[in-house]
Each structure stands twice: as C-alpha cells, then as structure tokens.
GROMACS .gro file of C-alpha atoms in nm:
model
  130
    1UNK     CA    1   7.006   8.315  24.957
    2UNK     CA    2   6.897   8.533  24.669
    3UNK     CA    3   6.858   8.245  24.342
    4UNK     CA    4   6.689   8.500  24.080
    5UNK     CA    5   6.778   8.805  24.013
    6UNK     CA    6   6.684   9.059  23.674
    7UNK     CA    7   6.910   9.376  23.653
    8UNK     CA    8   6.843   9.447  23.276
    9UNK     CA    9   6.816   9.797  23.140
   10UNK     CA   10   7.049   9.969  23.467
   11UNK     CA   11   7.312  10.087  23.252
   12UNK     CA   12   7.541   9.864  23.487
   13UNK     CA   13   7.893   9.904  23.440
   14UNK     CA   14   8.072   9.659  23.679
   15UNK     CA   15   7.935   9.347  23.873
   16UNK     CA   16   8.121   9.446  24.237
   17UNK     CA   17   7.950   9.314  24.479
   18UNK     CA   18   7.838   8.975  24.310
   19UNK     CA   19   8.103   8.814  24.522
   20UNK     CA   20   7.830   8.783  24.782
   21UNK     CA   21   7.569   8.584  24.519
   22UNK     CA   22   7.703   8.257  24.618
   23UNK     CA   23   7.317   8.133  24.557
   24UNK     CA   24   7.237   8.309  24.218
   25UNK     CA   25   7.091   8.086  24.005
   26UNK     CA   26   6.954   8.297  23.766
   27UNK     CA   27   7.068   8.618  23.652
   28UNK     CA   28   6.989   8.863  23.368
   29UNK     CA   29   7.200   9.149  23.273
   30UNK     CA   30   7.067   9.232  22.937
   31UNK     CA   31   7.108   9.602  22.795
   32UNK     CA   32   7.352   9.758  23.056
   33UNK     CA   33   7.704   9.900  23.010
   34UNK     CA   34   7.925   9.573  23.111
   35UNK     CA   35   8.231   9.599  22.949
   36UNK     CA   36   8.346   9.268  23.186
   37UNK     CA   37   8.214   8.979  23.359
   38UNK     CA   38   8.491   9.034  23.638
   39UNK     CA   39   8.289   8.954  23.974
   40UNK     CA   40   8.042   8.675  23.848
   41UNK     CA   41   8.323   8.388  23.930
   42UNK     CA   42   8.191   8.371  24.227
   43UNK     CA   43   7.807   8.253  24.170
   44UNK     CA   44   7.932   7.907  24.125
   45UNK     CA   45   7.600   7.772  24.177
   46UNK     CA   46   7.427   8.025  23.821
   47UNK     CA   47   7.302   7.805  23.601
   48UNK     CA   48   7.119   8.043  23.363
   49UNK     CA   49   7.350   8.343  23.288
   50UNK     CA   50   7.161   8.634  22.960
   51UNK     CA   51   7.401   8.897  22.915
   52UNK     CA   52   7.282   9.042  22.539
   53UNK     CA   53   7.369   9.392  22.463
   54UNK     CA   54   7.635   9.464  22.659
   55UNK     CA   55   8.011   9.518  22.531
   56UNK     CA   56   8.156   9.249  22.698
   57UNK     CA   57   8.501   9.125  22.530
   58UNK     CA   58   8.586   8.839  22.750
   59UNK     CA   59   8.407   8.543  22.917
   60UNK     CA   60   8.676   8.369  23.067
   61UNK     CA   61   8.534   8.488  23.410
   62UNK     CA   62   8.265   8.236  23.327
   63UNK     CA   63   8.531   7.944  23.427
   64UNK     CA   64   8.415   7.883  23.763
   65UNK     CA   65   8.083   7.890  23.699
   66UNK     CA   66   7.997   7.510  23.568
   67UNK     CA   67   7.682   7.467  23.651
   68UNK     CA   68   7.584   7.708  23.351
   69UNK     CA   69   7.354   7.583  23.113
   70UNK     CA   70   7.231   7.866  22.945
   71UNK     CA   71   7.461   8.169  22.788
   72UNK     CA   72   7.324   8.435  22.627
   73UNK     CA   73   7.566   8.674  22.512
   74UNK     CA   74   7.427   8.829  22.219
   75UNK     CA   75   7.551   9.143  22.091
   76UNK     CA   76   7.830   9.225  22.270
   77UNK     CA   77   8.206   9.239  22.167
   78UNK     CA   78   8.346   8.904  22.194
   79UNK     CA   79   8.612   8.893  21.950
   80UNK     CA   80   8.821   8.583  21.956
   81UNK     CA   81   8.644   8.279  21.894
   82UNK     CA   82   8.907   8.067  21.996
   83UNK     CA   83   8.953   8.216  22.327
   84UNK     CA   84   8.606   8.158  22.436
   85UNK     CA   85   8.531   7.855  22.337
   86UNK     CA   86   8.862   7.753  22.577
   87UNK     CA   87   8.656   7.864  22.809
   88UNK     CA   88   8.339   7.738  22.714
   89UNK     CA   89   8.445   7.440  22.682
   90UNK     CA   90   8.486   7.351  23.033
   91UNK     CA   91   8.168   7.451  23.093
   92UNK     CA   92   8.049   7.041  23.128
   93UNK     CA   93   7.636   7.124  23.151
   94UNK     CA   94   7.585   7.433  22.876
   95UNK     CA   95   7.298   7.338  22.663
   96UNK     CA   96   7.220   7.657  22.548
   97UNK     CA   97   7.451   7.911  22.431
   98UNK     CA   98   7.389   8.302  22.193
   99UNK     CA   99   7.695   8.433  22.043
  100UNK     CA  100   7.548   8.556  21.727
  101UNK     CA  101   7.573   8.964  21.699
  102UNK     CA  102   7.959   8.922  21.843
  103UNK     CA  103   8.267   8.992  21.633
  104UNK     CA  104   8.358   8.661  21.692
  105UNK     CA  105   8.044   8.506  21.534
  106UNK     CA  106   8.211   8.648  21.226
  107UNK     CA  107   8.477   8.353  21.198
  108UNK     CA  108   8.495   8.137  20.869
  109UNK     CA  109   8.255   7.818  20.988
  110UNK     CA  110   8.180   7.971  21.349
  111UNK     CA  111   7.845   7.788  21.373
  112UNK     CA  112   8.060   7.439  21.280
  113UNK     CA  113   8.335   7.503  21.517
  114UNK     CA  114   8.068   7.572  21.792
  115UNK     CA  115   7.894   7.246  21.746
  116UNK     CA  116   8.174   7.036  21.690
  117UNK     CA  117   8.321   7.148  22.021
  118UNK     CA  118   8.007   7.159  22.273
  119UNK     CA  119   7.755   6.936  22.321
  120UNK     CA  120   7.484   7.211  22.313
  121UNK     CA  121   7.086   7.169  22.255
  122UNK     CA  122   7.067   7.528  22.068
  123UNK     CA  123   7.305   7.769  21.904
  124UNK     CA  124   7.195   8.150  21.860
  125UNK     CA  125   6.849   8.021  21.874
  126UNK     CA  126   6.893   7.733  21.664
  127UNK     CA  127   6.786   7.403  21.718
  128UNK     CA  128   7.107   7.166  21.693
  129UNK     CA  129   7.004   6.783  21.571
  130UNK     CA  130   7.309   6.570  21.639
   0.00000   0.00000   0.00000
C-alpha cells in the first residue's frame, strides 16, 4: 500500500518491479539513468509523477496512468512533440506539466501548441492565465 515513494539520485536504469505499485501516488525519479518509463503503466492510481534529468524518449507508457496531475519531465530526451502530446492528451486531470530542457521543447510555437491542447494550470513553471 506504498502511496509515496522518492528514488532520485539511484542512477536507476529500468522501473521492473513497479508492476507491484498499484497504490503509488507519488513518485520521484529525478537524476537517474531512465532511458524508459516501461513499468510505470501499472500505478494507475500516481497522480504526481517528477522524472527531470533522465533520458527518457517516450512517455506513452504514461497512458494508463490518468489520474496524473503533475509531470515533470525536464531535461530528458523527448523528441517528438507531437507524439507526446497524443499521449498527454488523454491524460483528463494534468494540471501541471515540465517539458522545457527536452528536444521537443525546441518546436516552432511549442509553448502555444501545449496550451492550446491541455487544459493545464502551469507550463515549465509558468503560470498559464486562460
């Protein structure tokens, strides 16, 4: 019944295992090795996900979890912009989301494509007034 859990700064490589976090609400993974978010589909009930400095590429793992409201996945190596916002779009309750420091964040208008597409409270830190 473990609902927080901080695993920052273990040079993690994988998440096996996190098939048995059914309860996770809260999990940081900040400055470890992650190359993939494989394994985290099944903490359906996270709700607060901070995954910064990693070198994550994809985050369509992140589909099952939609209870998510906060996404930090700063500085990692999130490319296509398109592909994870089909993903993060169906993500009904993010508020809260960090892409910034990601290839994709790179895009012509990124911050304007965001916005327009989620109905999020803060962007990379940023205050959004609707």
């Amino acid at each position: 019944n473990l609902q927080v859990m901080s695993l920052s700064h273990n040079m993690l490589c994988s998440l096996a295992g996190f098939q048995h976090l059914k309860s996770l609400v809260s999990l940081n993974l900040n400055f470890n090795a992650l190359t993939s978010l494989d394994g985290i589909g099944s903490c359906t009930a996270l709700q607060h996900l901070f995954v910064a400095n990693n070198r994550v590429r994809d985050v369509g793992p992140l589909v099952s979890c939609e209870h998510l409201q906060t996404v930090h996945l700063f500085r990692n190596n999130i490319g296509n912009l398109d592909l994870a916002m089909g993903v993060l779009v169906n993500l009904p309750k993010l508020k809260e989301l960090e892409l910034a420091g990601n290839p994709c964040s790179m895009a012509p208008e990124y911050k304007h494509r965001v916005v327009l597409q989620l109905d999020l409270e803060s962007l990379d830190g940023d205050q959004i007034n609707q």
